[in-house]
Amino acid sequence: MEQFYLGLVKSWTRYGNSYLLGARNTLLISLVGTFFGCLIGFAVGVLRTLPISPKDKWQKRFLNRLLNIFLSTYVELFRGTPMIVQSVFIYYGARIAFNLSMSMWTAAFFIVSINTGAYMAETVRGGILSVDQGQTEGAKALGMNHSQTMFLVLLPQAFRNIIPQIGNNFIVNIKDTSVLSVISITDLFFVHKSVVGSLYLYFESATITMVIYLTMTTTAAWALRHLEGRLDGPQHYDLAAIDTLAQTSGLLSYKAKGEVGHD
Amino acid sequence: MSQSILKISHLQKSFGQNHVLKDLDFSVRRGNVISIIGSSGSGKSTLLRCINLLETPDSGSIIYQNKDVLKASNSEVNAYRTRVGMVFQNFNLFSHLTVLKNCTLGLTSILKIKKDEAEKRASFYLQKVEMSAFVNAKPHQLSGGQKQRVAIARALAMEPEILLFDEPTSALDPQMVGEVLAVMSQLALEGLTMLVVTHEMAFAKEVSDEIIFMKDGIIWEQGKPNQLMQNPQRPETSEFLTRFRQC
Ligand SMILES: Nc1ncnc2c1ncn2[C@@H]1O[C@H](COP(=O)(O)OP(=O)(O)OP(=O)(O)O)[C@@H](O)[C@H]1O
Ligand SMILES: [Mg+2]
């Protein structure tokens, strides 16, 4: 046991900064990836819920169909393959197939974003579809077009319901970015492997790494719950003092019935 | 005789095999209140939903301002809906917004009215329905009657020419029905053109200029409240009315 403590101390005193740097990189990739993933997810979710009616021209219906096929292929492709394989495929594939040399950082951000996007796309679509139909009818009956209905009524409500899923994806990303070490991203897991390579203290380094991951994920979970609470606003409302504005603002313009004439 | 502002002709609507509206004709005159009565499933809601195009009729025409709205483009339909408002049985208030925002959203986003102007107008109509004190509340914090009054204020704030009501009191507890009907009677007195689907016979009798009795997707009888209720011309109407009085 004593040896274990010594090992911990040794790993940490020698490589503490490297661990922290790795943790920072892990957080950075997860944050950026989750952020862009959400943007992609929202865009795809909104596009996949575009309404088409038989009234629309065939060109429009055709394009919509094409778009839907393209987007669902994207979703299935990235949800259906492991991120570790995607990383290798994209990072090396871009070089060989397109002679495009991505920096590994660009590749990392790209892979995590596009992966999160695929998951978020379905979440957002589900979130939009699960908003009560009455909300859409209320908006339409006022005279809103589809994009006003979407952005002013449906998305804000869907967004509130999706936040837990965003948090979930962020936490998954913190853990899953560890696979990016296959393209030599110096994330937390990569640091762990390097430390082990030089000190041979497997268990000790793994312990430190576990603790750091756990700290990051629980902090993220806590922060998200806090954000949810903030978004829900106060549980109570204050009665407003009778509004004097209302009394001075214009008069009701409907003509009295008597003036309208009788039959 | 005042002019008709909405003219519905040969309106038909089916859901699959279910022929719900069968060749309906009627028109709405400015300032008139028309109540639509009839038993459940007779197509009253479908009729209102067809009028503001939440359902697309299969055939017929709906003439508003000399134009057939069934042939209108999407943006013309949206403009038409700002002129023909709707109040729903289940309120359909925007649940993420406060009472005030519910009433200003249409003004700022559709009618492009400035925020402070929109708030003034919304406050005016909220006061009309006696909901001014609740501007900061969210819909889930209100009673059914309060929600429905806010929904009415939201529709009124658009200053529509016609307001459609689909059983506005059916989802309410009995003690809240009165407060909503009072608001509607007041609006009728002020000359708002209204089309009201209702099971409140006393309201229909007192407030409407005309009553339409629907059965099986057909306008069975149409007339002045006193005449239709006291002296119905068709046996189906009196049958409905007696059945209604019994329950
Ligand atoms: N979206 C729909 N799809 C299929 N059938 C529908 C739809 N909406 C209504 N119907 C059918 O149309 C008929 C008329 O319904 P509608 O809601 O217009 O009746 P109503 O007169 O409003 O009845 P209630 O008094 O119960 O509200 C019913 O048979 C109903 O089942
Ligand atoms: Mg109905």
XYZ file of C-alpha atoms and ligand atoms in Angstrom:
542
model
C 0.000 0.000 0.000
C 2.772 2.332 0.927
C 4.342 1.675 -2.393
C 1.095 2.645 -4.094
C 1.080 6.017 -2.328
C 4.667 6.587 -3.237
C 3.860 5.742 -6.828
C 0.999 8.204 -6.841
C 3.193 10.944 -5.460
C 5.929 10.147 -7.894
C 3.649 10.187 -10.914
C 2.027 13.386 -9.827
C 5.156 15.318 -8.843
C 6.925 14.397 -12.067
C 4.015 14.701 -14.435
C 1.334 16.722 -12.630
C 1.505 19.489 -15.185
C 1.231 17.039 -18.052
C -1.898 15.524 -16.527
C -3.422 18.957 -16.160
C -2.483 19.886 -19.688
C -4.049 16.659 -20.912
C -7.177 17.382 -18.897
C -7.323 20.848 -20.389
C -7.089 19.438 -23.900
C -9.751 16.871 -23.157
C -12.067 19.577 -21.856
C -11.311 21.875 -24.763
C -12.069 19.258 -27.401
C -15.205 18.135 -25.586
C -16.500 21.667 -25.165
C -15.805 22.779 -28.711
C -17.037 19.458 -30.104
C -20.241 19.576 -28.079
C -20.850 23.194 -29.072
C -20.429 22.638 -32.811
C -22.129 19.282 -32.503
C -25.175 21.050 -31.100
C -25.136 23.584 -33.916
C -24.979 20.773 -36.445
C -27.649 18.861 -34.549
C -30.010 21.820 -34.482
C -29.465 22.568 -38.144
C -30.063 18.959 -39.173
C -33.040 18.610 -36.822
C -34.667 21.745 -38.230
C -34.008 20.707 -41.825
C -35.399 17.251 -41.236
C -38.648 18.616 -39.863
C -39.326 20.969 -42.772
C -42.953 20.524 -43.727
C -43.865 19.593 -47.251
C -47.402 19.598 -48.481
C -48.912 18.144 -51.626
C -49.471 21.785 -52.623
C -45.714 22.307 -53.072
C -44.089 22.079 -56.467
C -42.507 18.751 -57.355
C -39.046 20.342 -57.487
C -39.368 21.386 -53.887
C -40.628 17.999 -52.802
C -37.797 16.323 -54.703
C -35.126 18.520 -53.105
C -36.618 17.953 -49.709
C -36.548 14.210 -50.256
C -32.924 14.348 -51.411
C -31.951 16.434 -48.407
C -33.629 13.975 -46.086
C -31.822 11.012 -47.617
C -28.510 12.833 -47.346
C -29.066 13.836 -43.743
C -30.274 10.462 -42.577
C -27.269 8.846 -44.238
C -25.036 11.200 -42.295
C -26.778 10.354 -39.037
C -26.663 6.608 -39.612
C -23.049 6.652 -40.770
C -21.706 8.442 -37.728
C -23.945 6.822 -35.167
C -23.280 3.415 -36.641
C -19.472 3.368 -36.571
C -17.040 3.684 -33.630
C -15.426 7.067 -33.203
C -12.009 5.481 -32.916
C -12.360 4.044 -36.419
C -13.784 7.317 -37.745
C -10.743 9.138 -36.360
C -8.278 6.971 -38.215
C -10.452 6.900 -41.311
C -10.815 10.661 -41.515
C -7.367 11.699 -40.360
C -5.449 9.356 -42.659
C -8.154 9.134 -45.296
C -8.112 12.871 -45.851
C -4.404 12.643 -46.600
C -4.469 9.687 -48.873
C -7.719 10.251 -50.717
C -7.749 14.030 -50.976
C -4.131 14.859 -50.320
C -5.468 17.094 -47.601
C -3.311 17.226 -44.547
C -5.422 18.245 -41.609
C -3.678 19.169 -38.416
C -4.557 16.571 -35.832
C -6.295 19.272 -33.822
C -8.537 20.209 -36.706
C -9.246 16.541 -37.196
C -10.062 16.109 -33.519
C -12.485 19.037 -33.395
C -14.031 17.913 -36.655
C -14.525 14.326 -35.581
C -16.031 15.086 -32.196
C -18.313 17.783 -33.625
C -19.615 15.704 -36.463
C -20.108 12.741 -34.179
C -21.997 14.728 -31.572
C -23.963 16.327 -34.406
C -25.204 12.942 -35.553
C -26.484 12.097 -32.092
C -27.892 15.563 -31.475
C -29.690 15.601 -34.833
C -32.000 12.822 -33.737
C -32.418 14.319 -30.289
C -33.367 17.687 -31.738
C -35.736 16.166 -34.256
C -37.407 14.178 -31.507
C -37.505 17.278 -29.321
C -39.225 19.303 -32.018
C -41.732 16.560 -32.784
C -42.550 16.086 -29.130
C -43.691 19.680 -28.597
C -47.469 19.598 -28.275
C -49.251 19.998 -31.602
C -51.394 22.715 -30.007
C -48.343 25.000 -29.875
C -47.944 24.821 -33.636
C -51.641 25.441 -34.136
C -51.607 28.400 -31.775
C -48.707 29.902 -33.708
C -50.222 29.238 -37.124
C -53.594 30.607 -36.091
C -51.882 33.893 -35.242
C -50.457 33.985 -38.767
C -46.912 32.758 -38.222
C -45.048 31.136 -41.082
C -43.059 27.960 -40.605
C -39.770 29.576 -39.632
C -41.411 31.910 -37.121
C -43.243 28.951 -35.628
C -40.010 26.952 -35.535
C -37.683 29.561 -34.070
C -40.045 31.438 -31.778
C -42.275 28.670 -30.504
C -41.026 25.146 -31.143
C -37.247 25.361 -30.765
C -37.256 27.277 -27.483
C -39.490 24.596 -25.999
C -37.587 21.747 -27.607
C -34.325 23.286 -26.415
C -35.429 23.240 -22.799
C -36.277 19.552 -23.110
C -33.018 18.778 -24.871
C -30.628 20.339 -22.341
C -30.261 17.113 -20.355
C -29.267 15.384 -23.586
C -26.730 18.093 -24.385
C -25.243 17.531 -20.944
C -25.214 13.839 -21.530
C -23.366 14.271 -24.801
C -20.840 16.567 -23.179
C -20.093 13.996 -20.512
C -19.844 11.217 -23.074
C -17.465 13.421 -25.050
C -15.206 14.026 -22.064
C -14.766 10.272 -21.802
C -14.790 9.379 -25.478
C -12.196 11.896 -26.603
C -9.765 9.395 -25.092
C -9.974 7.491 -28.372
C -8.383 10.462 -30.128
C -5.056 9.348 -28.761
C -4.931 7.132 -31.871
C -4.228 10.271 -33.839
C -1.770 11.458 -31.165
C -3.912 14.124 -29.574
C -2.333 14.870 -26.205
C -5.491 14.467 -24.212
C -5.643 13.126 -20.692
C -5.559 9.493 -21.749
C -2.581 10.117 -24.014
C -0.717 11.680 -21.086
C -1.545 8.655 -18.975
C -0.104 6.346 -21.593
C 3.051 8.445 -21.853
C 3.535 8.541 -18.101
C 3.100 4.786 -17.895
C 5.596 4.433 -20.693
C 8.267 6.158 -18.708
C 7.481 5.189 -15.092
C 5.754 1.795 -15.491
C 3.314 2.734 -12.717
C 0.141 1.476 -14.392
C -2.233 1.378 -11.459
C -1.030 4.606 -9.908
C -1.303 6.623 -13.102
C -4.677 5.086 -13.902
C -5.915 6.134 -10.475
C -4.883 9.720 -11.057
C -6.450 9.670 -14.505
C -9.705 8.202 -13.183
C -9.951 10.874 -10.519
C -9.388 13.662 -13.023
C -11.996 12.275 -15.446
C -14.487 11.852 -12.647
C -13.902 15.382 -11.410
C -14.510 16.773 -14.880
C -17.673 14.771 -15.505
C -19.283 15.422 -12.147
C -18.483 19.130 -12.363
C -20.050 19.231 -15.815
C -23.149 17.421 -14.582
C -23.497 19.817 -11.676
C -23.058 22.888 -13.869
C -25.708 21.655 -16.278
C -28.252 21.015 -13.565
C -27.592 24.500 -12.334
C -28.165 25.896 -15.827
C -31.447 23.999 -16.139
C -32.681 25.485 -12.907
C -31.745 28.958 -14.102
C -33.588 28.491 -17.388
C -36.784 27.394 -15.693
C -37.019 30.786 -14.059
C -38.789 31.547 -10.825
C -41.417 29.140 -9.539
C -43.706 32.013 -8.645
C -44.876 35.120 -10.378
C -45.556 38.534 -8.924
C -48.882 40.139 -9.515
C -48.228 43.310 -11.432
C -49.656 46.552 -10.193
C -52.553 47.442 -12.478
C -50.927 48.753 -15.557
C -51.545 52.419 -16.193
C -50.125 52.125 -19.683
C -53.127 50.116 -20.701
C -55.590 52.796 -19.746
C -54.005 55.423 -21.923
C -53.296 53.264 -24.921
C -55.697 53.670 -27.852
C -59.330 52.769 -27.803
C -60.970 49.606 -28.927
C -61.804 50.110 -32.520
C -64.661 47.719 -33.036
C -67.742 49.618 -33.997
C -70.645 49.401 -31.641
C -73.175 46.945 -32.878
C -75.873 49.532 -33.327
C -73.825 51.331 -35.967
C -73.349 48.312 -38.119
C -76.869 48.285 -39.341
C -79.515 45.660 -39.190
C -81.122 43.424 -41.650
C -78.331 44.805 -44.442
C -74.623 44.884 -43.557
C -72.146 43.443 -45.956
C -70.841 39.923 -45.661
C -67.126 39.716 -44.945
C -66.674 35.997 -45.229
C -68.517 33.798 -47.664
C -68.262 30.040 -47.566
C -69.595 28.024 -50.476
C -69.820 24.321 -51.197
C -67.249 23.520 -48.535
C -66.350 19.830 -48.419
C -63.942 17.920 -46.240
C -63.289 14.232 -45.783
C -60.881 12.384 -43.567
C -60.330 9.217 -45.588
C -63.732 7.580 -45.942
C -65.228 9.863 -43.347
C -67.138 12.614 -45.140
C -67.158 15.242 -42.411
C -68.324 18.430 -44.140
C -70.881 18.016 -46.896
C -71.334 21.006 -49.087
C -71.638 23.810 -46.549
C -72.791 27.302 -47.498
C -73.078 30.326 -45.305
C -71.755 33.806 -44.903
C -70.678 35.977 -42.029
C -71.705 39.597 -41.868
C -69.679 42.323 -40.248
C -70.438 42.677 -36.564
C -72.498 39.531 -36.386
C -72.121 36.788 -33.841
C -72.900 33.346 -35.202
C -73.118 30.375 -32.876
C -72.669 26.895 -34.240
C -74.367 24.138 -32.293
C -74.757 20.434 -32.898
C -73.923 17.106 -31.365
C -70.447 15.703 -30.981
C -68.867 14.611 -34.242
C -71.143 16.736 -36.410
C -68.120 18.556 -37.840
C -68.235 21.877 -35.982
C -64.544 21.950 -35.111
C -63.597 20.768 -38.560
C -65.596 23.640 -40.023
C -63.760 26.240 -37.928
C -60.408 24.603 -38.624
C -61.172 24.685 -42.331
C -62.080 28.356 -42.123
C -58.665 29.313 -40.819
C -57.010 26.599 -42.879
C -55.622 24.477 -40.090
C -57.330 21.803 -42.172
C -57.324 22.017 -45.927
C -60.820 21.651 -47.357
C -61.197 19.250 -50.278
C -63.303 21.616 -52.342
C -65.464 24.699 -52.230
C -64.452 28.260 -51.602
C -63.890 30.649 -48.748
C -64.132 34.202 -50.008
C -62.509 36.894 -47.916
C -62.000 40.371 -49.365
C -63.058 39.153 -52.812
C -60.417 36.448 -52.842
C -60.680 32.709 -52.425
C -58.333 31.856 -49.589
C -58.250 28.249 -50.738
C -56.344 29.416 -53.790
C -54.049 31.741 -51.863
C -50.278 31.375 -51.546
C -48.695 30.466 -48.226
C -47.881 34.057 -47.351
C -51.392 35.187 -48.274
C -52.752 32.489 -45.997
C -50.602 33.775 -43.153
C -51.820 37.317 -43.739
C -55.409 36.045 -43.812
C -54.898 34.301 -40.482
C -53.839 37.561 -38.877
C -57.281 38.886 -39.871
C -59.233 35.810 -38.813
C -58.130 34.812 -35.333
C -58.862 31.649 -33.427
C -59.423 30.718 -29.807
C -59.043 27.032 -28.999
C -60.695 24.724 -26.546
C -57.303 23.916 -25.041
C -56.025 27.503 -25.116
C -52.776 26.661 -26.902
C -50.905 29.388 -25.090
C -47.155 29.342 -25.687
C -46.028 27.529 -22.596
C -42.469 28.908 -22.530
C -43.596 32.542 -22.527
C -45.154 34.826 -19.950
C -48.694 36.107 -20.347
C -47.431 39.405 -21.736
C -45.028 37.762 -24.202
C -47.808 35.463 -25.359
C -49.747 38.540 -26.373
C -46.863 40.479 -27.912
C -45.168 37.703 -29.868
C -47.548 37.863 -32.810
C -47.421 41.650 -32.847
C -43.649 41.929 -32.928
C -42.888 38.967 -35.149
C -45.773 38.979 -37.617
C -47.100 42.525 -37.645
C -43.600 43.983 -37.052
C -44.849 46.318 -34.358
C -42.185 47.829 -32.083
C -41.777 46.209 -28.700
C -43.058 49.042 -26.525
C -45.991 49.694 -28.827
C -46.788 45.960 -28.785
C -46.641 45.887 -25.004
C -49.021 48.792 -24.775
C -51.465 47.108 -27.059
C -51.139 43.765 -25.277
C -51.688 45.444 -21.907
C -54.790 47.104 -23.246
C -56.348 43.821 -24.274
C -55.153 42.017 -21.170
C -56.956 44.633 -19.173
C -60.086 44.040 -21.219
C -60.094 40.415 -20.145
C -59.061 41.433 -16.630
C -55.716 39.697 -16.724
C -53.422 42.729 -16.398
C -52.213 41.621 -13.018
C -50.832 38.401 -14.437
C -48.488 39.723 -17.115
C -45.485 37.993 -15.547
C -47.106 34.619 -15.028
C -46.425 31.589 -17.182
C -49.422 29.693 -18.553
C -48.931 26.683 -16.275
C -49.370 28.958 -13.281
C -52.881 30.024 -14.319
C -56.317 28.510 -13.908
C -58.199 27.325 -16.984
C -60.454 30.358 -17.075
C -57.465 32.673 -16.761
C -55.650 30.847 -19.536
C -58.615 31.163 -21.831
C -58.931 34.880 -21.125
C -55.252 35.322 -21.961
C -55.780 33.340 -25.157
C -58.623 35.690 -26.046
C -56.431 38.717 -25.333
C -53.689 37.232 -27.492
C -56.100 36.831 -30.382
C -57.629 40.291 -29.854
C -54.226 41.968 -29.779
C -53.848 41.106 -33.446
C -57.009 43.193 -33.956
C -58.587 40.648 -36.270
C -61.697 41.257 -38.271
C -63.242 37.945 -37.286
C -62.599 35.764 -34.279
C -63.321 32.038 -34.311
C -64.006 30.279 -31.014
C -63.945 26.483 -30.826
C -65.736 25.472 -27.641
C -63.833 28.015 -25.581
C -65.400 26.910 -22.310
C -65.573 23.143 -22.754
C -62.272 22.447 -21.034
C -63.132 24.611 -18.040
C -64.479 23.816 -14.599
C -68.078 25.012 -14.281
C -67.216 27.931 -12.028
C -64.822 29.332 -14.625
C -67.178 29.137 -17.572
C -68.945 32.319 -16.527
C -65.873 34.550 -16.533
C -64.989 33.556 -20.081
C -68.535 33.909 -21.376
C -68.730 37.353 -19.771
C -65.683 38.463 -21.753
C -67.154 37.066 -24.946
C -70.498 38.765 -24.387
C -68.690 42.037 -23.879
C -66.802 41.577 -27.145
C -70.062 40.813 -28.917
C -71.553 44.011 -27.542
C -68.594 45.973 -28.848
C -69.328 44.683 -32.306
C -66.617 42.095 -32.865
C -67.517 39.605 -35.560
C -67.484 36.181 -33.975
C -68.078 32.600 -34.993
C -68.568 30.495 -31.898
C -68.849 26.734 -31.623
C -70.495 26.167 -28.276
C -72.586 23.912 -26.105
C -73.645 26.863 -23.950
C -77.204 27.256 -25.153
C -78.046 30.215 -22.944
C -75.028 32.074 -24.287
C -75.897 31.162 -27.863
C -79.429 32.353 -27.383
C -78.591 35.639 -25.731
C -75.506 36.743 -27.555
C -75.804 35.503 -31.127
C -77.409 37.180 -34.045
C -77.736 33.857 -35.750
C -77.475 30.198 -34.845
C -76.388 27.413 -37.126
C -77.413 23.881 -36.243
C -75.123 21.230 -37.698
C -75.675 17.513 -37.939
C -73.657 14.959 -39.889
C -71.666 17.614 -41.694
C -74.683 19.479 -42.963
C -76.169 22.800 -41.929
C -79.561 21.512 -40.921
C -81.051 24.792 -39.879
C -79.971 28.373 -39.571
C -81.829 31.290 -38.081
C -82.377 33.880 -35.411
C -81.825 32.501 -31.898
C -85.395 32.942 -30.742
C -86.875 31.416 -33.814
C -84.463 28.473 -34.022
C -84.659 27.645 -30.349
C -88.330 28.175 -29.700
C -89.744 27.271 -33.015
C -87.342 25.010 -34.873
C -88.423 24.203 -38.395
C -86.927 20.760 -38.587
C -87.514 17.762 -36.376
C -83.755 17.094 -36.100
C -83.224 20.511 -34.554
C -85.909 20.108 -31.949
C -84.711 16.616 -31.205
C -81.193 17.969 -30.547
C -82.535 20.793 -28.424
C -84.758 18.578 -26.279
C -81.968 16.067 -25.822
C -79.755 18.920 -24.803
C -82.192 20.316 -22.280
C -82.488 16.925 -20.662
C -78.802 16.661 -19.897
N -57.660 14.940 -37.973
C -58.692 14.083 -38.170
N -58.483 12.895 -38.770
C -59.502 12.031 -38.977
N -60.758 12.264 -38.613
C -61.041 13.418 -37.993
C -60.024 14.387 -37.738
N -60.588 15.443 -37.112
C -61.897 15.148 -36.989
N -62.175 13.939 -37.524
C -63.501 13.315 -37.586
O -64.397 14.252 -38.127
C -65.644 14.167 -37.499
C -66.078 15.521 -37.027
O -65.210 15.930 -36.003
P -65.278 17.352 -35.329
O -64.157 17.432 -34.361
O -65.353 18.387 -36.372
O -66.658 17.268 -34.559
P -67.296 18.313 -33.552
O -68.614 18.656 -34.097
O -66.358 19.433 -33.314
O -67.472 17.457 -32.249
P -67.298 17.891 -30.712
O -68.565 18.560 -30.306
O -67.111 16.589 -30.012
O -66.092 18.769 -30.627
C -65.523 13.124 -36.413
O -66.075 11.934 -36.899
C -64.052 12.991 -36.217
O -63.721 11.678 -35.841
Mg -65.157 20.061 -31.642
